[in-house]
PDB file of C-alpha atoms and ligand atoms in Angstrom:
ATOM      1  CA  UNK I 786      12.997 -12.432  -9.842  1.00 88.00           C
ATOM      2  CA  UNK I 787      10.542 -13.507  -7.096  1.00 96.00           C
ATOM      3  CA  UNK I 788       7.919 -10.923  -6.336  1.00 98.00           C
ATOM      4  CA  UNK I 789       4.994 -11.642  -4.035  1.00 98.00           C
ATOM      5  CA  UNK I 790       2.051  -9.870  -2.687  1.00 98.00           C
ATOM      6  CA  UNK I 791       1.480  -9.405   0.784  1.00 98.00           C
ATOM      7  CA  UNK I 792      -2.684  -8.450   0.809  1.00 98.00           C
ATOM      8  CA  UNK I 793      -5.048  -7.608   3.407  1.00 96.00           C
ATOM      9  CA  UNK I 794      -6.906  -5.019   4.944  1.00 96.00           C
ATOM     10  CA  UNK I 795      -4.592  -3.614   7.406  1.00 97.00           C
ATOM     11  CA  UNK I 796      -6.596  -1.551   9.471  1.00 97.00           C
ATOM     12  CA  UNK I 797      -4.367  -0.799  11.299  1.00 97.00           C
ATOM     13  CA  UNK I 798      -1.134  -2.525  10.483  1.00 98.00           C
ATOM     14  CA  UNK I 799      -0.315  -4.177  13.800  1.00 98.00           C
ATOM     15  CA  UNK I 800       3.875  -6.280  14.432  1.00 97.00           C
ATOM     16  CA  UNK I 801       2.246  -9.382  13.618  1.00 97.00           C
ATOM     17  CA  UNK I 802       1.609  -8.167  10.236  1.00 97.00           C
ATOM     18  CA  UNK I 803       5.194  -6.538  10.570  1.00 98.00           C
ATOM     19  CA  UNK I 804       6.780  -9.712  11.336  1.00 97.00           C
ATOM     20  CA  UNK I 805       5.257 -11.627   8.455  1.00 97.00           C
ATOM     21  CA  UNK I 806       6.465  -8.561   5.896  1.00 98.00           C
ATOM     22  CA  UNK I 807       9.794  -9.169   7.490  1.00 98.00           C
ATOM     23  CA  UNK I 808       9.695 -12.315   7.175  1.00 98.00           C
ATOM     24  CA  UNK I 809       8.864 -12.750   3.300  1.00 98.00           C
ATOM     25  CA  UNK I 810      11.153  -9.732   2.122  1.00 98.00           C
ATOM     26  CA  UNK I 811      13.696 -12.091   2.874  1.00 98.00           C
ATOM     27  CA  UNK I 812      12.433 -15.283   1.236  1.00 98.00           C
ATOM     28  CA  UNK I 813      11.192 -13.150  -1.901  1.00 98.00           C
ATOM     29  CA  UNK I 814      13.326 -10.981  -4.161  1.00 98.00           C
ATOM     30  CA  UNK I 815      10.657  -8.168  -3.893  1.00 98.00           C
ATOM     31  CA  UNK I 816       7.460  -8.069  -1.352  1.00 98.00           C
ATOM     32  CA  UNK I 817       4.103  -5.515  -2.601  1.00 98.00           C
ATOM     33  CA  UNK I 818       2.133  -5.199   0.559  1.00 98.00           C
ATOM     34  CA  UNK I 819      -1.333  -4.593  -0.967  1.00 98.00           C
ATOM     35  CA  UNK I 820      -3.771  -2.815   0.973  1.00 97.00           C
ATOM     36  CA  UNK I 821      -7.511  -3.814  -0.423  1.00 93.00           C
ATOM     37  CA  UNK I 822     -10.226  -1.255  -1.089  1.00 87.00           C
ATOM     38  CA  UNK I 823     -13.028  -3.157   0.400  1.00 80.00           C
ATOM     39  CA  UNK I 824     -16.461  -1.173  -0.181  1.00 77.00           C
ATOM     40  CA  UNK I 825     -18.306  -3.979   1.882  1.00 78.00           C
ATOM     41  CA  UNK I 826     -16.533  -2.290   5.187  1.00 78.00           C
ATOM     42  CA  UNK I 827     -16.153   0.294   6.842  1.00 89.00           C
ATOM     43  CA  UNK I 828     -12.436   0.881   8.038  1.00 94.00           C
ATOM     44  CA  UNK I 829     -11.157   3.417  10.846  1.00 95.00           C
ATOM     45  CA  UNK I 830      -8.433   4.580   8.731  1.00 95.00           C
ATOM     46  CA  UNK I 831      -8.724   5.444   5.046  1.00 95.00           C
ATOM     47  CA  UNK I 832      -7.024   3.837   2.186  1.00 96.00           C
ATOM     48  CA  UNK I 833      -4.950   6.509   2.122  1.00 96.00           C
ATOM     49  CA  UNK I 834      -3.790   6.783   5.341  1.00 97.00           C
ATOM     50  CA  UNK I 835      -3.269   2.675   5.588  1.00 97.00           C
ATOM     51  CA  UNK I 836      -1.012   2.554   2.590  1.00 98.00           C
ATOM     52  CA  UNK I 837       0.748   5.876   3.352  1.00 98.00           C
ATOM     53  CA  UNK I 838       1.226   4.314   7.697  1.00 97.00           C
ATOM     54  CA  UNK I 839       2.716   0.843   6.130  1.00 98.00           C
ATOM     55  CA  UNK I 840       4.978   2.352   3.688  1.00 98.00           C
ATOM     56  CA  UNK I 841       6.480   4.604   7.301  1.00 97.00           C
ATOM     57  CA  UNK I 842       6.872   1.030   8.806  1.00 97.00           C
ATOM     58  CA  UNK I 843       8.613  -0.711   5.898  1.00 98.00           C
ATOM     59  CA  UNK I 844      10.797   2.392   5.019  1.00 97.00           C
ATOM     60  CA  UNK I 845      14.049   0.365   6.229  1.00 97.00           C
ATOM     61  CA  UNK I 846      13.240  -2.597   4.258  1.00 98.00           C
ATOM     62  CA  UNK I 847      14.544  -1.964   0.627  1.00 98.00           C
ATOM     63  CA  UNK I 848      12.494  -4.833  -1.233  1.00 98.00           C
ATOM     64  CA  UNK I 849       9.263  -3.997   0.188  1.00 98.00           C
ATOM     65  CA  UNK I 850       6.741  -1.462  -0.789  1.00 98.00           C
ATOM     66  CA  UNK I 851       2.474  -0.421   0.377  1.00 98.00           C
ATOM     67  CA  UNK I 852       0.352  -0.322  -2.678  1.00 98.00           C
ATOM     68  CA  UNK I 853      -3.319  -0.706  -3.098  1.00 96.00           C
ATOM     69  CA  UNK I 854      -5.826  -2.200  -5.109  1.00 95.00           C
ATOM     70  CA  UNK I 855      -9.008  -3.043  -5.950  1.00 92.00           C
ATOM     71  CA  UNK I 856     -10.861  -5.761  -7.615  1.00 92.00           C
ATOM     72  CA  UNK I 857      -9.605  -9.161  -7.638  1.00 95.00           C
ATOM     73  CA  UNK I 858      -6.205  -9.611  -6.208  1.00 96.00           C
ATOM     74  CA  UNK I 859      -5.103 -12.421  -8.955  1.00 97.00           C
ATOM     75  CA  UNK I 860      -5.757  -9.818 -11.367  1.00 97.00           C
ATOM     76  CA  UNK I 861      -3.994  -7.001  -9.627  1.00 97.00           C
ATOM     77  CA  UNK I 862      -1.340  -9.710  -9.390  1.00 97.00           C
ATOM     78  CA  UNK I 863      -1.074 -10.958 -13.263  1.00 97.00           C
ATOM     79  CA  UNK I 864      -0.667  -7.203 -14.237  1.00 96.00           C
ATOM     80  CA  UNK I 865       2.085  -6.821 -11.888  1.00 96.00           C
ATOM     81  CA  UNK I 866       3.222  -9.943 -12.604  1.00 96.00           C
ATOM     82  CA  UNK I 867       3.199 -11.164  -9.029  1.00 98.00           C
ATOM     83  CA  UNK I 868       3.224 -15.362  -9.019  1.00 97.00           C
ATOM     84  CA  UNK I 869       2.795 -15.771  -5.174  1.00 98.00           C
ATOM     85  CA  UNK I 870       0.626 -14.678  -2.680  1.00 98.00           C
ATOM     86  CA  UNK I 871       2.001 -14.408   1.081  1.00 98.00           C
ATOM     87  CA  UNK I 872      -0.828 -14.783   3.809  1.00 97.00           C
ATOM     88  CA  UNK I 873      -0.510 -15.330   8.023  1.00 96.00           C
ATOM     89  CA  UNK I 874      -1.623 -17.863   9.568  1.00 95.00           C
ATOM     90  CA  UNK I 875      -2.394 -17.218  13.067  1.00 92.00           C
ATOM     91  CA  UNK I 876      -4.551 -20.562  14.392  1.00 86.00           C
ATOM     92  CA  UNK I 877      -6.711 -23.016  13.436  1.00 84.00           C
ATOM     93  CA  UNK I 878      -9.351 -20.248  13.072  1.00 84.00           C
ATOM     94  CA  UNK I 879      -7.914 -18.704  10.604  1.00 89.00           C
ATOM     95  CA  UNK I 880      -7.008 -21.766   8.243  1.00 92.00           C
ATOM     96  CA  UNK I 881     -10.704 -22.576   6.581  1.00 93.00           C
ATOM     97  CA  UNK I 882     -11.114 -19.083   5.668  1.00 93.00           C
ATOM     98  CA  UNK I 883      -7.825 -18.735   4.413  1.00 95.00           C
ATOM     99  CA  UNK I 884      -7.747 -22.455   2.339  1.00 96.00           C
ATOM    100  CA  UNK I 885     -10.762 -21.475   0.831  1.00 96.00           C
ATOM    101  CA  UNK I 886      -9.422 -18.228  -0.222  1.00 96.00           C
ATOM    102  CA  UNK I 887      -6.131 -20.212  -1.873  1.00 97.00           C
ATOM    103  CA  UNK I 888      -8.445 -22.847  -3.052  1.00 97.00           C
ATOM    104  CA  UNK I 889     -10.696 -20.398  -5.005  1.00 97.00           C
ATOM    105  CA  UNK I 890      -7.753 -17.878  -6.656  1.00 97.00           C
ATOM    106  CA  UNK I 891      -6.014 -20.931  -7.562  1.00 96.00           C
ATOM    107  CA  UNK I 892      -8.878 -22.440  -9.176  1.00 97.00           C
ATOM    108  CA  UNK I 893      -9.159 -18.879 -11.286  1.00 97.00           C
ATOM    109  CA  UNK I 894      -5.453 -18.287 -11.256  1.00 97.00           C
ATOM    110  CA  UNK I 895      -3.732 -21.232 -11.614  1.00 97.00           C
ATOM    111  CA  UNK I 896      -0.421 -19.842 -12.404  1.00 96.00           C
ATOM    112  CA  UNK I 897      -0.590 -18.065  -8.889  1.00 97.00           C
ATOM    113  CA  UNK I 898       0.105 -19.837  -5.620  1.00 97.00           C
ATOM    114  CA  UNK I 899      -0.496 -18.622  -1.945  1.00 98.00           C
ATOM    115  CA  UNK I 900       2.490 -19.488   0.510  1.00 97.00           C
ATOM    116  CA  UNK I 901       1.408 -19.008   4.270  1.00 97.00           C
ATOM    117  CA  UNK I 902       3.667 -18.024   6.932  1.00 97.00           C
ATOM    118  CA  UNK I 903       2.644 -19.076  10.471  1.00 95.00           C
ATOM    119  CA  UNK I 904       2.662 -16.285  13.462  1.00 92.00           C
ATOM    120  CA  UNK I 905       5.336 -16.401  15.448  1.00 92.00           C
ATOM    121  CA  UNK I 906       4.046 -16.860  19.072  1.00 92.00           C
ATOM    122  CA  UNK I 907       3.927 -13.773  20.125  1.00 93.00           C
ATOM    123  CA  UNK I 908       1.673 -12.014  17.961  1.00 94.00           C
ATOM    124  CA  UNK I 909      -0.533 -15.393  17.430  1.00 92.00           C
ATOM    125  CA  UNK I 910      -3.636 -13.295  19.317  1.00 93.00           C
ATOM    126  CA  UNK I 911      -3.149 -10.271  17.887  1.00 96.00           C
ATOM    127  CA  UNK I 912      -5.390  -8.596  15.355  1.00 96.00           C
ATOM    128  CA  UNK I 913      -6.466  -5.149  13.975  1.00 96.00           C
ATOM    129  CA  UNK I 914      -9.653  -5.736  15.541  1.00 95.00           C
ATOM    130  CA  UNK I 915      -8.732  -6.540  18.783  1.00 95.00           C
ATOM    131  CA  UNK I 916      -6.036  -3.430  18.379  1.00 96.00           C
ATOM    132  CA  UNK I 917      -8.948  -0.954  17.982  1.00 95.00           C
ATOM    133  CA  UNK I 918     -11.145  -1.984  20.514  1.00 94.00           C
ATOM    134  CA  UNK I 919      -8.156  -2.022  23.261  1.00 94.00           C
ATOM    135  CA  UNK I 920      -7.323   1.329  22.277  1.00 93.00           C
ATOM    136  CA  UNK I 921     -11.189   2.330  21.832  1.00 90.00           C
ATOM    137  CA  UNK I 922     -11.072   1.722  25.755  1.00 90.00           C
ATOM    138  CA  UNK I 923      -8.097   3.548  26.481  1.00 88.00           C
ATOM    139  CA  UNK I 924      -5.986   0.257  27.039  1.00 91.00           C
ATOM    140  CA  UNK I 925      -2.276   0.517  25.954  1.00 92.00           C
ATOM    141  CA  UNK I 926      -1.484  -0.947  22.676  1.00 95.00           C
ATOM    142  CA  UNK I 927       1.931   0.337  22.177  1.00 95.00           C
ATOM    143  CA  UNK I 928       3.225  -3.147  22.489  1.00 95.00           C
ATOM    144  CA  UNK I 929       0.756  -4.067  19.685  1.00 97.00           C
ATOM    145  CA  UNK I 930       1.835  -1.863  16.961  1.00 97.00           C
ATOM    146  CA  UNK I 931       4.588   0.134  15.418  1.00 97.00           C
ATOM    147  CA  UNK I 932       5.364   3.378  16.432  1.00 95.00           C
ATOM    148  CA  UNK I 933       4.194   5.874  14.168  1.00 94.00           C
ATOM    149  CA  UNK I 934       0.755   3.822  14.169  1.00 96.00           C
ATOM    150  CA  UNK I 935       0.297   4.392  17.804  1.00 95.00           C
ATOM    151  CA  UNK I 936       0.555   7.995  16.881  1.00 92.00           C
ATOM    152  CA  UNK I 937      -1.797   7.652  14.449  1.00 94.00           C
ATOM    153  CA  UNK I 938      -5.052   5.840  16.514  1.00 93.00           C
ATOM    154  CA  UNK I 939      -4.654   7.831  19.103  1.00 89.00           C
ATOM    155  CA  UNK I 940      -5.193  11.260  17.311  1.00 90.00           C
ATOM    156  CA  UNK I 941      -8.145   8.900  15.463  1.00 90.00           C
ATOM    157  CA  UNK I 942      -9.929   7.801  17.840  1.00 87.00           C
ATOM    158  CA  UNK I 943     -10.084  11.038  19.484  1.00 82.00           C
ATOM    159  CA  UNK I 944     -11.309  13.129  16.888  1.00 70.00           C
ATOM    160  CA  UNK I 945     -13.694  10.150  16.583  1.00 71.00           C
ATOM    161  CA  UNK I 946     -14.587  10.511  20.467  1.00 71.00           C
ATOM    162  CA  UNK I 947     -15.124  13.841  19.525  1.00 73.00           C
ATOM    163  CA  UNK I 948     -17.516  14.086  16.630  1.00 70.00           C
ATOM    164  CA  UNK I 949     -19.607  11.343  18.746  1.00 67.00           C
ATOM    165  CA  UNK I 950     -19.642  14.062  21.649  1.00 74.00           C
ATOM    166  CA  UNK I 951     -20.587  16.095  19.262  1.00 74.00           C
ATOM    167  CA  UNK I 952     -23.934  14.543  17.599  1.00 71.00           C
ATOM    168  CA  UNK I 953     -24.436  13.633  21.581  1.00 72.00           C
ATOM    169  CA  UNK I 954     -24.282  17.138  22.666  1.00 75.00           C
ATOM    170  CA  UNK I 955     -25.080  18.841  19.303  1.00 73.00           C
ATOM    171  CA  UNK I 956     -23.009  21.380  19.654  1.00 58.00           C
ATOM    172  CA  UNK I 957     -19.184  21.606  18.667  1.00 53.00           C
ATOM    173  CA  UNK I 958     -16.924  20.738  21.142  1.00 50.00           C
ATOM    174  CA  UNK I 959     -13.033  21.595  21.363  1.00 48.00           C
TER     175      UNK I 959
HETATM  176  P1  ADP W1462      -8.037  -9.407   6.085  1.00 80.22           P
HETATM  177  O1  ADP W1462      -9.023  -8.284   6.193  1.00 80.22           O
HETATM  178  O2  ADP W1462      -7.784  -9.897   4.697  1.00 80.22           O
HETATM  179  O3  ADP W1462      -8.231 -10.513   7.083  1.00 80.22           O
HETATM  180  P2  ADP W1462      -5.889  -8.450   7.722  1.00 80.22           P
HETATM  181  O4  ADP W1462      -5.295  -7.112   7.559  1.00 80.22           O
HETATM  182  O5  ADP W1462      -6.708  -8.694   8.943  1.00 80.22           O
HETATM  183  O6  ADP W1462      -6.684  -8.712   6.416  1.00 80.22           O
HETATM  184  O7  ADP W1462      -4.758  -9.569   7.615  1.00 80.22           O
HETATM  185  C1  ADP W1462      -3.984  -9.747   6.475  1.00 80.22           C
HETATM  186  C2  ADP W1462      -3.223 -11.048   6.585  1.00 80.22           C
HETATM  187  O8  ADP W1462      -2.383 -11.004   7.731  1.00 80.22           O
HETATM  188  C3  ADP W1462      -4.093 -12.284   6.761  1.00 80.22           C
HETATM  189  O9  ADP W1462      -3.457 -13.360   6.079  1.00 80.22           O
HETATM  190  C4  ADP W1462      -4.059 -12.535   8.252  1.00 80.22           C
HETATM  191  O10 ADP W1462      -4.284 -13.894   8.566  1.00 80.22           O
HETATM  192  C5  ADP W1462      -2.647 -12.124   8.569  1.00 80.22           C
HETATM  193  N1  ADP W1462      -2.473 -11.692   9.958  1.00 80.22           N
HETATM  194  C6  ADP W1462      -3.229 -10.812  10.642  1.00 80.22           C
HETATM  195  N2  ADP W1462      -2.794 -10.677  11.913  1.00 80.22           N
HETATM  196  C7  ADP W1462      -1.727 -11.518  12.032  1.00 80.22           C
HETATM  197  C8  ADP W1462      -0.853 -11.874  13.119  1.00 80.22           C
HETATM  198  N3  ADP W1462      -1.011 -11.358  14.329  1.00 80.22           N
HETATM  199  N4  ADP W1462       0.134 -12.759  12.857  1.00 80.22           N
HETATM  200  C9  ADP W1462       0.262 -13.311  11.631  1.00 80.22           C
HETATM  201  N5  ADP W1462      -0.531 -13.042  10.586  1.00 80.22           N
HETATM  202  C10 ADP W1462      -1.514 -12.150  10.778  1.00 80.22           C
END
């Protein structure tokens, strides 16, 4: 049985990530998105709430399931005996970054390759980043990202808006 892991930080999970979980659930028999806890940043939404929004948006695809993990992903991925790694490929940009990411696990993990998909067109701009600071400014990103994530920002980003009025005012504010 193929099984492959899907990592990242998904913060939030926007359709280009979508389309590339689509994508490999149906080249591999079974597809772990893996959601990293990365102490060196800061995310907008929690580990929790990343793993718990990607398993709502992969509910209708039966081989495909939101984990996470820490540590080193080839070791996450030898104890669930995972032998490929699935990342996206967006543009040129991306590809040094991402070859020297396959370049070093392979050199510590050589029993564990990383297959990339590239974006498909549409989604070859898009990015978490970009997703929060559109919505940060009120721009509409429901074109950006599934449903139930739109949902989610938007109560986010206004409690966030909220607490900063807040400290700003010092005073609560409702
Ligand atoms: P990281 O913090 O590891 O960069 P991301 O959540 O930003 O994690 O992305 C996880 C993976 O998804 C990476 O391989 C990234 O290149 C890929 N990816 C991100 N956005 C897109 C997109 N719009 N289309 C295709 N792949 C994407």
């Amino acid at each position: 049985m193929s099984r492959a892991i899907y990592p990242g930080s998904f913060d939030p999970v926007t359709l280009g990530h979508v389309d590339i979980i689509r994508r490999s659930s149906e080249i591999f028999d079974e597809v772990i998105v893996g959601v990293l806890h990365n102490t060196s940043k800061t995310p907008l939404f929690s580990l929790e709430e990343r793993v718990n929004m990607l398993n709502e948006v992969v509910s209708d695809i039966p081989n495909v399931s939101a984990v996470c993990f820490d540590g080193l992903l080839v070791d996450f991925a030898r104890q669930n005996h995972i032998k490929v790694i699935v990342r996206g490929l967006r543009a040129v940009t991306d590809f040094e970054y991402e070859l020297q990411l396959a370049q070093s696990n392979r050199k510590i993990a050589p029993d564990i390759d990383t297959v990339f998909l590239t974006t498909s067109i549409d989604y070859a701009y898009l990015s978490s980043s970009i997703v929060k600071e559109y919505a940060r400014f009120g721009a509409d990103v429901s074109e950006l990202v599934p449903d139930n994530v739109l949902h989610l920002l938007n109560n986010k980003l206004d409690i966030d808006k909220n607490k900063r009025e807040e400290k700003r005012d010092g005073k609560k504010r409702y």
